[in-house]
mmCIF file of C-alpha atoms and ligand atoms in Angstrom:
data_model
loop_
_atom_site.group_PDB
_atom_site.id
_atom_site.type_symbol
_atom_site.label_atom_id
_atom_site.label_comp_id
_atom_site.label_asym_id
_atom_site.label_seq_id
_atom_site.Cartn_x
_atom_site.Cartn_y
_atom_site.Cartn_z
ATOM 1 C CA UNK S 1 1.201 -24.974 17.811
ATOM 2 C CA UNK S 2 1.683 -20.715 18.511
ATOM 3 C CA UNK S 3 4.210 -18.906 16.376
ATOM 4 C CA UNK S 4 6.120 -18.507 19.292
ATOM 5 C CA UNK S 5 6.105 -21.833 20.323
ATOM 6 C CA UNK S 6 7.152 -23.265 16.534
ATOM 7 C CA UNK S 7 10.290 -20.850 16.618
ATOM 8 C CA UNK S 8 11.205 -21.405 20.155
ATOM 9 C CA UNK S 9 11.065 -25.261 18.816
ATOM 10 C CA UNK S 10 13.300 -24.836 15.767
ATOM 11 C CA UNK S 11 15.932 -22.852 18.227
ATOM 12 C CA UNK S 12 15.400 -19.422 15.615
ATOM 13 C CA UNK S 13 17.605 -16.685 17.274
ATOM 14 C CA UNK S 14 15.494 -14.858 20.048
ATOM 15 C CA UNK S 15 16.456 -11.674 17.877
ATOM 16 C CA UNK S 16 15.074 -13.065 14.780
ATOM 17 C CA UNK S 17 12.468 -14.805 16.549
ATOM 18 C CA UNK S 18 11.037 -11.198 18.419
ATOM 19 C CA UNK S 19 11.276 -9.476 14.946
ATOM 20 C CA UNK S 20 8.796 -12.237 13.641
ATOM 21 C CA UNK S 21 6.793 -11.642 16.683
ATOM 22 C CA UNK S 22 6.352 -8.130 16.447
ATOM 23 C CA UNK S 23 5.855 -8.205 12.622
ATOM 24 C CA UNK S 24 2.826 -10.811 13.192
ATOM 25 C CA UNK S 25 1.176 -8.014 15.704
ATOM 26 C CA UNK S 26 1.306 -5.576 13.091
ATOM 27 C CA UNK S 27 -0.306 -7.454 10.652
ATOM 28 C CA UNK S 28 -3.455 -7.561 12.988
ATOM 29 C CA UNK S 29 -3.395 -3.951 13.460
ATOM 30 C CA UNK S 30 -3.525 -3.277 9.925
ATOM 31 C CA UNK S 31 -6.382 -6.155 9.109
ATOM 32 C CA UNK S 32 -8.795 -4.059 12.078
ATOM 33 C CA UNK S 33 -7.829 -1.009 10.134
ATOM 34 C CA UNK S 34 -9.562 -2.128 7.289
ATOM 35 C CA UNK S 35 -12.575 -0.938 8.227
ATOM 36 C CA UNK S 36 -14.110 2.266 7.228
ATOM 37 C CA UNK S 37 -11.361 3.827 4.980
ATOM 38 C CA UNK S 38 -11.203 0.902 1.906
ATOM 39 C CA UNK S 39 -11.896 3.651 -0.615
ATOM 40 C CA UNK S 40 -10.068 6.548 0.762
ATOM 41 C CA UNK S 41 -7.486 8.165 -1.454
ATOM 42 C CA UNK S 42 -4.379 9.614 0.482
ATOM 43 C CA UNK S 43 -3.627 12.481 -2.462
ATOM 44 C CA UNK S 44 -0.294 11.487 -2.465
ATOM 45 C CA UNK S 45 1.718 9.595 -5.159
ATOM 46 C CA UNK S 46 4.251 6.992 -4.360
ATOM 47 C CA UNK S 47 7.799 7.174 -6.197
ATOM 48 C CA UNK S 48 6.504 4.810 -8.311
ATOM 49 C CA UNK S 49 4.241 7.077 -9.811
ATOM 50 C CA UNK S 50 0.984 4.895 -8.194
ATOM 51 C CA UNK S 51 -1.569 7.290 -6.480
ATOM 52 C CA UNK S 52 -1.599 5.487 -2.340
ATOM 53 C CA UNK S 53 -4.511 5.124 -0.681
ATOM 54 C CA UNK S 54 -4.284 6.010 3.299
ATOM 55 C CA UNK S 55 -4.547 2.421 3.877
ATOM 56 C CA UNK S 56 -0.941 1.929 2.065
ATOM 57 C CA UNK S 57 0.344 4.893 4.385
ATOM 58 C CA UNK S 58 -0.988 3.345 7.371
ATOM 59 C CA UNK S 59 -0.049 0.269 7.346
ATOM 60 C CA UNK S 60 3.349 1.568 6.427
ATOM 61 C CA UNK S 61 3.204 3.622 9.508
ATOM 62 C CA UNK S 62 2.152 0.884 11.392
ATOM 63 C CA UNK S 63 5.331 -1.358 10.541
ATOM 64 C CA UNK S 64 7.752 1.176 10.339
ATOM 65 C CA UNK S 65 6.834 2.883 13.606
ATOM 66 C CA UNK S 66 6.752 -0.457 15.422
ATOM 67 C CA UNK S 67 10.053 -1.277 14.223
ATOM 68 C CA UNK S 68 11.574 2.629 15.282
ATOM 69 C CA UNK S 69 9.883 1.659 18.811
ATOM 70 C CA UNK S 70 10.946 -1.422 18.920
ATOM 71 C CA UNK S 71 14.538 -1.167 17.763
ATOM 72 C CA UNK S 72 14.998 -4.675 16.512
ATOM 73 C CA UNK S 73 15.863 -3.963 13.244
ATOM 74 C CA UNK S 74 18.863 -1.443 11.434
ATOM 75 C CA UNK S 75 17.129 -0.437 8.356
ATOM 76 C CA UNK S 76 13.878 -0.486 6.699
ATOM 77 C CA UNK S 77 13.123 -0.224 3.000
ATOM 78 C CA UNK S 78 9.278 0.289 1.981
ATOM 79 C CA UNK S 79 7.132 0.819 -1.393
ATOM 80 C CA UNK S 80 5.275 3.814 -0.022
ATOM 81 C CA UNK S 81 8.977 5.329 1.355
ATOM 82 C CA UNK S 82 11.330 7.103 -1.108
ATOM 83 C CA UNK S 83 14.514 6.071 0.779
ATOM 84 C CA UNK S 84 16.068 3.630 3.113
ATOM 85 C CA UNK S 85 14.831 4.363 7.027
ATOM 86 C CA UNK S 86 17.677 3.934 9.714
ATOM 87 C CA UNK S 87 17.335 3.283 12.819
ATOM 88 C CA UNK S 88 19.887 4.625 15.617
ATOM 89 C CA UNK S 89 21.081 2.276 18.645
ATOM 90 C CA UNK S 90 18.853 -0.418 16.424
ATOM 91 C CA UNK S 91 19.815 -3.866 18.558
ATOM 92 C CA UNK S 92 20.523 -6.046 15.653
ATOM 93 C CA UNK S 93 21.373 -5.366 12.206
ATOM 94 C CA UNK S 94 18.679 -6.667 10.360
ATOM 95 C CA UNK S 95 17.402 -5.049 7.359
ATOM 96 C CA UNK S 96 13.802 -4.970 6.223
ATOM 97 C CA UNK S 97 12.057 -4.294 3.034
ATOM 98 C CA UNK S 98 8.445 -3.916 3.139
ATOM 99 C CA UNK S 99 5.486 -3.650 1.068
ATOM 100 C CA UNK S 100 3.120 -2.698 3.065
ATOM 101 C CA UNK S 101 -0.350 -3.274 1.385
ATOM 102 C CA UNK S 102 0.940 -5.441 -1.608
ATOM 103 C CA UNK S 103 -2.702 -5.494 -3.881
ATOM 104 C CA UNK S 104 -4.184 -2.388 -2.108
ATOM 105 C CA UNK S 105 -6.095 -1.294 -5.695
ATOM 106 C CA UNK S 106 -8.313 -4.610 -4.448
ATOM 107 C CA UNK S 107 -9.365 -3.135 -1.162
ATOM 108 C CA UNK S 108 -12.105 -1.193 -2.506
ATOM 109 C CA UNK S 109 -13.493 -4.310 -3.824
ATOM 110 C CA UNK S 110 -12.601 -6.426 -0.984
ATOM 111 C CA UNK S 111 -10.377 -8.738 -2.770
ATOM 112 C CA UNK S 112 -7.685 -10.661 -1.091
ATOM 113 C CA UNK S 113 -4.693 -8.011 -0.488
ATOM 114 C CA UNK S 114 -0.953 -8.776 1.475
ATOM 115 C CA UNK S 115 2.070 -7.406 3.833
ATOM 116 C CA UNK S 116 5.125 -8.535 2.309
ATOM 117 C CA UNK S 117 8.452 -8.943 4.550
ATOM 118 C CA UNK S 118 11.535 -9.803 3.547
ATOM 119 C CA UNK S 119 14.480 -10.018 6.661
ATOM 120 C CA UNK S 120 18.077 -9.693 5.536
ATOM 121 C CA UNK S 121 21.517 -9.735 8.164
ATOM 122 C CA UNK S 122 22.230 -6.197 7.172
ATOM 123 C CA UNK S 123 21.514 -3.264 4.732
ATOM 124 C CA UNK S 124 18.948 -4.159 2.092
ATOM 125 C CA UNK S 125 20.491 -3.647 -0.894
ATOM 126 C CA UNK S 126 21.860 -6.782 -1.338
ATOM 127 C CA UNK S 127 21.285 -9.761 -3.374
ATOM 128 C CA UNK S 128 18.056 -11.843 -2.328
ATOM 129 C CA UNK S 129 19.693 -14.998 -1.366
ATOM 130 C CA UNK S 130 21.388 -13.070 1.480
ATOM 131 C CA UNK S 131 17.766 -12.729 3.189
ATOM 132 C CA UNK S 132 17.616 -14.812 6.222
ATOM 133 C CA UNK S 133 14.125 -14.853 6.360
ATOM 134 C CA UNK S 134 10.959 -13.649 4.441
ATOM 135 C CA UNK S 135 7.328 -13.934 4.974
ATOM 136 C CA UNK S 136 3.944 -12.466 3.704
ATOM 137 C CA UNK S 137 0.171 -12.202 5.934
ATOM 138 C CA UNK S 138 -2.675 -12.249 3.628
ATOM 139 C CA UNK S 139 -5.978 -10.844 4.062
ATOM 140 C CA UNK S 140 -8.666 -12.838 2.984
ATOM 141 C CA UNK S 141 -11.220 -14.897 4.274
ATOM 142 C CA UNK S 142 -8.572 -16.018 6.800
ATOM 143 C CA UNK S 143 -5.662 -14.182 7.724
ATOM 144 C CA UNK S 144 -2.750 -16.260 7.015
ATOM 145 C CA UNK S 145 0.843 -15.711 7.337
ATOM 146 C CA UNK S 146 3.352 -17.748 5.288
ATOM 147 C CA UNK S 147 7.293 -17.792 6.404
ATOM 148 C CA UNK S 148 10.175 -19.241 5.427
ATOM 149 C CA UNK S 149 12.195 -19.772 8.431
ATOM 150 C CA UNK S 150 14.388 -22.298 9.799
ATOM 151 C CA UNK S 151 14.769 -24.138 6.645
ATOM 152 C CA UNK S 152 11.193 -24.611 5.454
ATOM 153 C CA UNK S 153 8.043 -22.614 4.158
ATOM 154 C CA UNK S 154 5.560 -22.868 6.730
ATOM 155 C CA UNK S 155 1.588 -21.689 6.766
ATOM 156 C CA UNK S 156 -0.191 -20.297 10.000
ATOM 157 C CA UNK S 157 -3.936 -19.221 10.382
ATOM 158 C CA UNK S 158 -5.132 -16.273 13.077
ATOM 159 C CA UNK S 159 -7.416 -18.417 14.985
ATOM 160 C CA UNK S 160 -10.139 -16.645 17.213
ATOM 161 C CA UNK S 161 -7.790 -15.835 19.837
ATOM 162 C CA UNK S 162 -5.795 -13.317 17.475
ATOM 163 C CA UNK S 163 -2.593 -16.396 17.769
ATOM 164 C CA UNK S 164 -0.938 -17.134 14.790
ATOM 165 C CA UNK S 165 -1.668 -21.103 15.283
ATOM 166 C CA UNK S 166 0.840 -23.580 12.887
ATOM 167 C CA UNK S 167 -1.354 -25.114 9.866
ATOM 168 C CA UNK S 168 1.476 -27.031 7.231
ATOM 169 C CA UNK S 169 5.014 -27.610 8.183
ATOM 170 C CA UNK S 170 7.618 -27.647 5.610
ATOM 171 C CA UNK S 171 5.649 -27.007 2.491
ATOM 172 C CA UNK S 172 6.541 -27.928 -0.569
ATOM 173 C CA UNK S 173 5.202 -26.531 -4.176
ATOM 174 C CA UNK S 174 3.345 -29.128 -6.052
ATOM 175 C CA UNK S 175 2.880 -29.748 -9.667
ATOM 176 C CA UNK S 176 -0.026 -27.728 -11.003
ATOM 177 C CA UNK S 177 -1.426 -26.070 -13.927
ATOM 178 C CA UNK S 178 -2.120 -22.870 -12.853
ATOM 179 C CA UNK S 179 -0.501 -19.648 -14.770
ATOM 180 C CA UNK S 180 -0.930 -15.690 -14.418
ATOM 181 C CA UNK S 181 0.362 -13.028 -16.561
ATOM 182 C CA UNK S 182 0.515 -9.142 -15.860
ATOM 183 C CA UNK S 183 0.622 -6.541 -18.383
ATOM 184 C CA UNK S 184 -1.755 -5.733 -21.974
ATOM 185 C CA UNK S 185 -1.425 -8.802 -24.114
ATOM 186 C CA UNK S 186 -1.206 -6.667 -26.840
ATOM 187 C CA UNK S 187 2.495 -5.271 -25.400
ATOM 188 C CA UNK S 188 3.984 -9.198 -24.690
ATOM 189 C CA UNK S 189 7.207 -9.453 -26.461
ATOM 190 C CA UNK S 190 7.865 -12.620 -28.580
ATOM 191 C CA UNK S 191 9.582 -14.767 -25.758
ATOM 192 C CA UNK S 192 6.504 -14.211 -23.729
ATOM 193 C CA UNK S 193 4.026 -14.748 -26.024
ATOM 194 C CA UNK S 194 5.488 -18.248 -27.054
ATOM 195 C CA UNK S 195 5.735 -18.832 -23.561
ATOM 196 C CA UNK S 196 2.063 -18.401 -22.800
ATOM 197 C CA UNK S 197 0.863 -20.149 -26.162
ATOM 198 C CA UNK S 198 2.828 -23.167 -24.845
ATOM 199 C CA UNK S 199 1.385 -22.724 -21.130
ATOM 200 C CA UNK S 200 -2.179 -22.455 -23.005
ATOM 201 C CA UNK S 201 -2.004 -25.399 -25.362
ATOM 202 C CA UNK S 202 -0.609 -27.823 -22.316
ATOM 203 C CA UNK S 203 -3.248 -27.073 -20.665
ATOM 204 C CA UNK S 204 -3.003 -24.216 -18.321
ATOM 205 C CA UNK S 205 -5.560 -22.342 -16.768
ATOM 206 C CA UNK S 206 -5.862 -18.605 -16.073
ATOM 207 C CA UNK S 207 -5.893 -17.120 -12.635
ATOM 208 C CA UNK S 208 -4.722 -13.896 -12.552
ATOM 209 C CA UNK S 209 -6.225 -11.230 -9.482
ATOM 210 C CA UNK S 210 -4.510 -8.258 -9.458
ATOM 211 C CA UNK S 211 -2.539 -9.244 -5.881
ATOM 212 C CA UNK S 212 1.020 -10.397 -6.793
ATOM 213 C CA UNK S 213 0.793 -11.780 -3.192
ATOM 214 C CA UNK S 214 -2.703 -13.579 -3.346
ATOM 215 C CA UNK S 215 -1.795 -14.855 -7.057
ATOM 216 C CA UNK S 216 1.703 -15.880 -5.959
ATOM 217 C CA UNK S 217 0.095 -17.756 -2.594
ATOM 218 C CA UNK S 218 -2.273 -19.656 -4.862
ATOM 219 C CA UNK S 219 0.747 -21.086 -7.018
ATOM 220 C CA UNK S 220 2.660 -21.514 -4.004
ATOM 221 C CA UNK S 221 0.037 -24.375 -2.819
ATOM 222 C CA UNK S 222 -1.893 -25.193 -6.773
ATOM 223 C CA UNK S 223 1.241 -24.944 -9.206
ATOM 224 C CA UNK S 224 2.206 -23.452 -11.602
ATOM 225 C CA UNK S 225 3.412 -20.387 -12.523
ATOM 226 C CA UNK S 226 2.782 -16.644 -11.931
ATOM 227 C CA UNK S 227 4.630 -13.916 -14.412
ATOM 228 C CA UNK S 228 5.004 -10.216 -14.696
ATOM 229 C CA UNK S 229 6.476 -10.059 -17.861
ATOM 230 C CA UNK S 230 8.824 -7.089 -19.341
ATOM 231 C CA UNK S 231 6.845 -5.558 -22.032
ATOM 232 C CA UNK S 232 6.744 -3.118 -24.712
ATOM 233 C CA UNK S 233 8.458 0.218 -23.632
ATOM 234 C CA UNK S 234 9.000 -1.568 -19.809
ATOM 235 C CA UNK S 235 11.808 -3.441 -20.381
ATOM 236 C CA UNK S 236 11.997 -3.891 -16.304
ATOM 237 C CA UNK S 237 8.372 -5.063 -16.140
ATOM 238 C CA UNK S 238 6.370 -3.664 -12.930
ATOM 239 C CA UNK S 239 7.051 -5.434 -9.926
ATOM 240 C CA UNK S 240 9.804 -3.959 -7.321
ATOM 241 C CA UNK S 241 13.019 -6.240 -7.128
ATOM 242 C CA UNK S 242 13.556 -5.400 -3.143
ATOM 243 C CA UNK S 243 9.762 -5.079 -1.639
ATOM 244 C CA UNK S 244 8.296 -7.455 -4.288
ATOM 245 C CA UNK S 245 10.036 -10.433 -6.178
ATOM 246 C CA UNK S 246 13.137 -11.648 -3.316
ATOM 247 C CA UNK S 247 10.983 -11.743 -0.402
ATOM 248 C CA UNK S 248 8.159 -14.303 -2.573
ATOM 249 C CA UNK S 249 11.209 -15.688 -4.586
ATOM 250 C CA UNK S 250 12.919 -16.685 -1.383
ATOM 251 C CA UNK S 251 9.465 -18.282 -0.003
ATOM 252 C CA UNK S 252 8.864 -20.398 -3.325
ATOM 253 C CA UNK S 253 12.779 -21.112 -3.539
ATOM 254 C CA UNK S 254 12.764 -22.448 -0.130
ATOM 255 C CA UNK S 255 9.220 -24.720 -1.060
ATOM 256 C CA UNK S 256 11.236 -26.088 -4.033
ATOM 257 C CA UNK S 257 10.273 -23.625 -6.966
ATOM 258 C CA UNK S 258 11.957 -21.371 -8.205
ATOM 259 C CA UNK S 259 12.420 -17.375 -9.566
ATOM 260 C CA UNK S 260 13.771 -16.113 -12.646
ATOM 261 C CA UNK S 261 13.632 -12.577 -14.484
ATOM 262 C CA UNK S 262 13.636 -14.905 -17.538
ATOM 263 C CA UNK S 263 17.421 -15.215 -18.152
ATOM 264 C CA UNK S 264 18.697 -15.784 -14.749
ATOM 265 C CA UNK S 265 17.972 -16.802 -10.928
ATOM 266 C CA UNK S 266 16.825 -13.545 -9.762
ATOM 267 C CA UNK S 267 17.712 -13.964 -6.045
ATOM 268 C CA UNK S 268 21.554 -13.385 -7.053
ATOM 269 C CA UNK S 269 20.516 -10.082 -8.857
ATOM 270 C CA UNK S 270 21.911 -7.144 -6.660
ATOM 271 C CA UNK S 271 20.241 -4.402 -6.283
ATOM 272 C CA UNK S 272 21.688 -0.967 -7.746
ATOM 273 C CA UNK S 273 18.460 1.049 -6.155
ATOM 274 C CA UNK S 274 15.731 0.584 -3.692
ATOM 275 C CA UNK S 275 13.067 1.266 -6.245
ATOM 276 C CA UNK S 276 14.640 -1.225 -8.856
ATOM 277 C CA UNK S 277 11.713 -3.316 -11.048
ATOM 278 C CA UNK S 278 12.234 -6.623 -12.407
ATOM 279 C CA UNK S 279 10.373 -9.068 -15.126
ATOM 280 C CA UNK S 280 9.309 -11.973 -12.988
ATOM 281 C CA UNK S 281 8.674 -15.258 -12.938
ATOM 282 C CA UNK S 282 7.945 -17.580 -10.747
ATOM 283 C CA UNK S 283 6.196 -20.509 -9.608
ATOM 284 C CA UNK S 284 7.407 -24.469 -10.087
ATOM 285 C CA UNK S 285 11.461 -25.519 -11.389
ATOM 286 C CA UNK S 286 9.761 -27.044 -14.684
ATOM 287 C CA UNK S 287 8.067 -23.840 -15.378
ATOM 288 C CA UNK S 288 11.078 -21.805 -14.911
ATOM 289 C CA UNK S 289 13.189 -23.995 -17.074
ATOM 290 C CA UNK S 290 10.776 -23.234 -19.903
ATOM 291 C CA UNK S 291 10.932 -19.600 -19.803
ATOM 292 C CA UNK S 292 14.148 -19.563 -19.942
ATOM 293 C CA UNK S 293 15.243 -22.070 -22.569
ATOM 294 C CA UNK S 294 12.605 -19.853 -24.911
ATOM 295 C CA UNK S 295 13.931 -16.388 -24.066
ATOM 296 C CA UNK S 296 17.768 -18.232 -24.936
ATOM 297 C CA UNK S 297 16.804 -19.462 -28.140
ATOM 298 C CA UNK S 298 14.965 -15.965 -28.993
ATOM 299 C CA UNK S 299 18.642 -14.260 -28.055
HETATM 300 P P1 AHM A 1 0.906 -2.559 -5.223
HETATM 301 O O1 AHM A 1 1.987 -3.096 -4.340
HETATM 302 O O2 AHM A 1 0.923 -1.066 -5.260
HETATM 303 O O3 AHM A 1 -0.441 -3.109 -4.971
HETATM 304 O O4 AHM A 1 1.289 -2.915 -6.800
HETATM 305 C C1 AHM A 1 1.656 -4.172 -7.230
HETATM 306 C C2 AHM A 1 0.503 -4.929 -7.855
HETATM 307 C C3 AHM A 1 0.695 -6.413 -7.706
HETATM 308 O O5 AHM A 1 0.138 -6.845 -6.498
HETATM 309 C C4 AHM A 1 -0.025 -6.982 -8.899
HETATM 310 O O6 AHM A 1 0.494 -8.214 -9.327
HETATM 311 C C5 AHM A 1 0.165 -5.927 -9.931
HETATM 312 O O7 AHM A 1 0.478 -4.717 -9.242
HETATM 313 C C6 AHM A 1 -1.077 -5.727 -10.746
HETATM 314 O O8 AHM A 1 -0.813 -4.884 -11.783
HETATM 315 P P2 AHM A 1 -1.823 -4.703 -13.019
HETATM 316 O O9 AHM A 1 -2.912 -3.833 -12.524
HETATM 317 O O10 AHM A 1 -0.964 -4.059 -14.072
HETATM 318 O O11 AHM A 1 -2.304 -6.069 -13.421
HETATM 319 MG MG1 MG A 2 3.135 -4.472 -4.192
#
């Protein structure tokens, strides 16, 4: 079954439904662009601090501009965009946060790399549970978009005719023994390093890429759990609370996992800034229980 057939089946608002659309045609755009410019630096630095490569700018151009054109969305957060975009006469109110090339230091090496989309009623800065809808495309040896929309998680493949064509309905995370942690071991704080010891010694195996998206897909369908911990003089770990962790918390929420920044749920965090970073975990309900029972006895 088409994208556009599954939504028109599950009765998704025609608003919410041409957003999804449109989104889904950008992601093609940028997965042609791919060619010829995987190693090009842009020479500019993103308010993160992280040097962007022109592929981050374009596919951010690509998005954003379709969605000024367009007008189906209000307002538009991005990684690669130091403040909120508006959009004037917009015809619905959604609000969009973006990360464009989620991964992109993998491009010159042709690892697996991800858009990530999260859809909220309104403005973005908002608590993640108030998204309506979030989704991520992945580049790899398919191109793959995951949504959750409707009430379920649901996988599509770009067959040869450039349709998004409906692979697994209402997916659910499984039980799996898969784990991932970011940052130097050697700057883990205590809670963390109990936590992986325990992962380790029940059996866990490493799979860590560099691709929050990729790493967070494989959970998503192995098990498991994925982590970017806070560590030593990062108390707010890496990842961005907006662009990153809601949009892929709300898609493992929805498949039955779960999210936590290690002492609470962090879909009902709310925001203070667009370029707020978070400590995250996430991956099965079991997993997430762990975490946090360790980091409340180490209180
Ligand atoms: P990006 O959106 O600029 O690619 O940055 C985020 C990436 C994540 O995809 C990934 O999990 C993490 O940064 C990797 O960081 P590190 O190199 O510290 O392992
Ligand atoms: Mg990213």
């Amino acid at each position: 079954m088409k994208l556009n057939e599954f939504l028109t089946s599950k009765n998704v608002d025609s608003g919410l439904a041409e957003l999804v659309e449109l989104l889904a045609e950008q992601s093609q755009t940028i997965k042609r662009g791919f060619l010829g410019h995987t190693e090009d630096v842009a020479g500019t630095i993103n308010i993160y601090g992280e040097e962007q490569l022109v592929l981050d700018k374009w596919a951010d151009e690509v998005i954003v501009s379709s969605l000024q054109k367009s007008k189906l969305a209000h307002w538009i957060t991005s990684e690669e965009q130091p403040e909120v975009i508006e959009i004037e006469n917009a015809k619905h109110d959604f609000g969009i946060t973006l990360d464009p090339l989620d991964g992109s230091s993998l491009i010159p090496v042709n690892l697996t790399v991800g858009t990530i989309i999260g859809i909220y009623p309104g403005e973005v800065l908002n608590p993640g549970k108030n998204m309506i809808s979030a989704m991520y495309f992945l580049y790899g040896p398919l191109t793959t978009l995951t949504i959750s929309i409707a009430g379920g998680v649901h996988d599509f493949v770009l067959d040869r005719n450039n349709e998004y064509i409906l692979q697994k309905e209402n997916l659910t995370i499984p039980d799996g023994k898969i784990y991932a942690s970011g940052a130097l071991r050697k700057d883990w704080l205590p809670p963390h390093i109990t936590y992986v010891s325990q992962l380790e010694e029940e059996g866990y195996k490493l799979r860590y890429s560099g691709s929050f998206v990729a790493d967070v897909h494989q959970i998503l369908h192995k098990g498991g759990i994925f982590s970017y911990p806070a560590y030593k003089g990062k108390e707010s770990g890496k990842l961005r609370l907006l662009v990153e962790a809601n949009p892929l918390g709300k898609i493992v929420t929805d498949a039955g996992g779960a999210i936590s920044n290690g002492k609470e749920n962090i879909l009902d965090v709310m925001p203070t800034a667009i370029s707020n970073r978070t400590p995250i975990y996430i991956g099965g309900k079991k997993e997430i229980e762990q975490i946090e029972n360790i980091v409340k006895k180490a209180a």
